[in-house]
Amino acid sequence: MDNRTTVKFGAINSPKPQWATWMFRSVAILTTVIAFWVGSTQLLADEAKVEIVLALKSVDMLVLGFSNLFGITLPEKTQS
């Protein structure tokens, strides 16, 4: 029997791998910085600013959802 730890898609109740956590954190920080710039610039119309900020924050929610779908599954120990 294979006794390796595996990362599975859809293992919601399992602990998250570090790369999934850092992926979400990185995307959240980048989109927040971009949203702050978009909100403070005078280069864009107010209607465009609203659309861009909403799009950036929806990317945050998608990445959060996908990062939570990955989980580390530990092999079950069998007694012989």
XYZ file of N, CA and C in Angstrom:
240
model
N 0.832 -1.183 0.000
C 0.000 0.000 0.000
C 0.876 1.244 0.000
N 0.424 2.253 -0.692
C 1.167 3.504 -0.818
C 0.911 4.370 0.408
N 1.969 4.769 1.124
C 1.832 5.546 2.361
C 2.292 6.979 2.199
N 2.075 7.566 1.028
C 2.511 8.942 0.809
C 1.383 9.927 1.093
N 1.771 11.115 1.498
C 0.828 12.202 1.670
C 0.542 12.784 0.296
N -0.721 13.009 -0.014
C -1.069 13.535 -1.327
C -1.911 14.795 -1.188
N -1.813 15.634 -2.204
C -2.644 16.827 -2.284
C -3.753 16.513 -3.265
N -4.988 16.657 -2.818
C -6.123 16.319 -3.655
C -7.014 17.530 -3.859
N -7.603 17.594 -5.042
C -8.597 18.618 -5.336
C -9.926 18.153 -4.763
N -10.601 19.003 -4.030
C -11.887 18.660 -3.451
C -11.806 18.150 -2.025
N -10.638 18.127 -1.446
C -10.487 17.686 -0.051
C -10.689 18.896 0.859
N -11.930 19.317 0.965
C -12.246 20.589 1.629
C -11.960 20.559 3.119
N -12.246 19.461 3.782
C -12.067 19.401 5.236
C -10.649 19.038 5.652
N -9.765 18.839 4.705
C -8.372 18.513 5.006
C -7.567 19.796 5.149
N -6.405 19.739 5.812
C -5.575 20.939 5.915
C -5.089 21.400 4.538
N -4.953 22.720 4.382
C -4.509 23.290 3.106
C -3.001 23.215 2.983
N -2.512 22.998 1.747
C -1.060 23.077 1.531
C -0.598 24.534 1.591
N 0.654 24.738 1.921
C 1.204 26.088 2.045
C 1.122 26.867 0.738
N 1.343 26.202 -0.395
C 1.326 26.941 -1.664
C -0.061 27.501 -1.956
N -1.125 26.822 -1.537
C -2.473 27.340 -1.763
C -2.724 28.571 -0.898
N -2.239 28.528 0.329
C -2.388 29.674 1.226
C -1.621 30.878 0.693
N -0.389 30.666 0.251
C 0.415 31.767 -0.260
C -0.095 32.272 -1.592
N -0.696 31.400 -2.398
C -1.287 31.842 -3.659
C -2.410 32.836 -3.379
N -3.286 32.497 -2.424
C -4.371 33.414 -2.096
C -3.843 34.718 -1.515
N -2.894 34.632 -0.605
C -2.347 35.851 0.002
C -1.707 36.759 -1.041
N -0.951 36.178 -1.954
C -0.277 36.961 -2.994
C -1.279 37.647 -3.907
N -2.284 36.904 -4.351
C -3.295 37.491 -5.225
C -4.079 38.561 -4.495
N -4.421 38.328 -3.241
C -5.183 39.318 -2.471
C -4.397 40.606 -2.289
N -3.115 40.487 -1.997
C -2.290 41.691 -1.828
C -2.157 42.448 -3.143
N -1.885 41.724 -4.230
C -1.729 42.387 -5.528
C -3.011 43.064 -5.986
N -4.140 42.385 -5.869
C -5.386 43.004 -6.312
C -5.799 44.176 -5.424
N -5.460 44.129 -4.152
C -5.768 45.249 -3.264
C -4.927 46.468 -3.615
N -3.660 46.250 -3.910
C -2.791 47.361 -4.314
C -3.278 47.966 -5.634
N -3.637 47.111 -6.583
C -4.136 47.611 -7.871
C -5.460 48.344 -7.681
N -6.349 47.802 -6.841
C -7.630 48.463 -6.584
C -7.418 49.823 -5.915
N -6.456 49.913 -5.010
C -6.152 51.193 -4.371
C -5.670 52.214 -5.407
N -4.801 51.763 -6.316
C -4.313 52.667 -7.366
C -5.450 53.098 -8.270
N -6.295 52.157 -8.680
C -7.414 52.479 -9.565
C -8.352 53.472 -8.885
N -8.614 53.272 -7.614
C -9.505 54.178 -6.898
C -8.950 55.572 -6.716
N -7.636 55.708 -6.697
C -7.043 57.022 -6.441
C -6.582 57.752 -7.694
N -6.596 57.102 -8.832
C -6.113 57.754 -10.049
C -7.186 58.641 -10.678
N -6.730 59.633 -11.396
C -7.627 60.504 -12.148
C -7.638 60.139 -13.634
N -6.931 59.087 -14.004
C -6.839 58.680 -15.407
C -8.086 57.941 -15.890
N -8.906 57.446 -14.967
C -10.081 56.661 -15.329
C -11.347 57.354 -14.855
N -12.428 57.122 -15.584
C -13.726 57.656 -15.176
C -14.220 56.885 -13.953
N -15.094 57.514 -13.184
C -15.595 56.876 -11.967
C -16.336 55.568 -12.258
N -17.096 55.523 -13.364
C -17.815 54.301 -13.713
C -16.845 53.164 -14.013
N -15.753 53.468 -14.685
C -14.750 52.451 -14.996
C -14.044 51.977 -13.736
N -13.806 52.901 -12.807
C -13.164 52.528 -11.540
C -13.988 51.491 -10.789
N -15.292 51.712 -10.728
C -16.174 50.784 -10.017
C -16.114 49.404 -10.666
N -16.175 49.354 -11.970
C -16.145 48.070 -12.683
C -14.820 47.340 -12.458
N -13.723 48.067 -12.507
C -12.403 47.449 -12.346
C -12.220 46.926 -10.928
N -12.593 47.721 -9.932
C -12.434 47.291 -8.539
C -13.317 46.069 -8.252
N -14.529 46.053 -8.769
C -15.392 44.885 -8.583
C -14.801 43.641 -9.253
N -14.229 43.811 -10.423
C -13.605 42.675 -11.111
C -12.409 42.160 -10.315
N -11.590 43.060 -9.793
C -10.422 42.633 -9.012
C -10.833 41.880 -7.747
N -11.835 42.375 -7.075
C -12.262 41.709 -5.841
C -12.972 40.387 -6.134
N -13.607 40.251 -7.292
C -14.192 38.955 -7.638
C -13.100 37.938 -7.933
N -11.967 38.385 -8.459
C -10.819 37.486 -8.638
C -10.335 36.993 -7.278
N -10.327 37.868 -6.284
C -9.959 37.455 -4.918
C -10.845 36.314 -4.424
N -12.141 36.451 -4.627
C -13.072 35.420 -4.146
C -12.890 34.106 -4.898
N -12.623 34.182 -6.196
C -12.377 32.957 -6.963
C -11.117 32.247 -6.485
N -10.057 32.997 -6.276
C -8.800 32.391 -5.826
C -8.958 31.826 -4.421
N -9.682 32.524 -3.563
C -9.944 31.996 -2.217
C -10.717 30.686 -2.302
N -11.721 30.638 -3.133
C -12.496 29.417 -3.293
C -11.657 28.263 -3.808
N -10.832 28.520 -4.821
C -9.986 27.461 -5.356
C -8.921 27.031 -4.359
N -8.378 27.969 -3.592
C -7.349 27.587 -2.623
C -7.942 26.728 -1.506
N -9.224 26.934 -1.194
C -9.866 26.118 -0.166
C -10.270 24.736 -0.668
N -10.282 24.537 -1.979
C -10.653 23.232 -2.520
C -9.505 22.232 -2.467
N -8.287 22.699 -2.276
C -7.150 21.789 -2.203
C -6.908 21.398 -0.757
N -6.634 20.127 -0.546
C -6.365 19.646 0.807
C -5.315 18.556 0.793
N -4.636 18.414 1.904
C -3.620 17.380 2.054
C -4.276 16.181 2.721
N -4.214 15.046 2.072
C -4.782 13.840 2.654
C -3.656 12.970 3.163
N -3.777 12.553 4.395
C -2.782 11.690 5.016
C -3.220 10.246 4.852
N -2.283 9.358 4.604
C -2.653 7.948 4.440
C -3.130 7.351 5.773
N -4.065 6.444 5.670
C -4.532 5.761 6.872
C -3.514 4.697 7.261
N -3.248 4.623 8.554
C -2.286 3.620 9.034
C -3.038 2.330 9.326
N -2.553 1.275 8.749
C -3.174 -0.021 8.983
C -2.286 -0.836 9.901
N -2.899 -1.564 10.781
C -2.136 -2.416 11.692
C -2.024 -3.811 11.083
N -0.843 -4.361 11.145
C -0.626 -5.693 10.574
C -0.501 -6.721 11.668
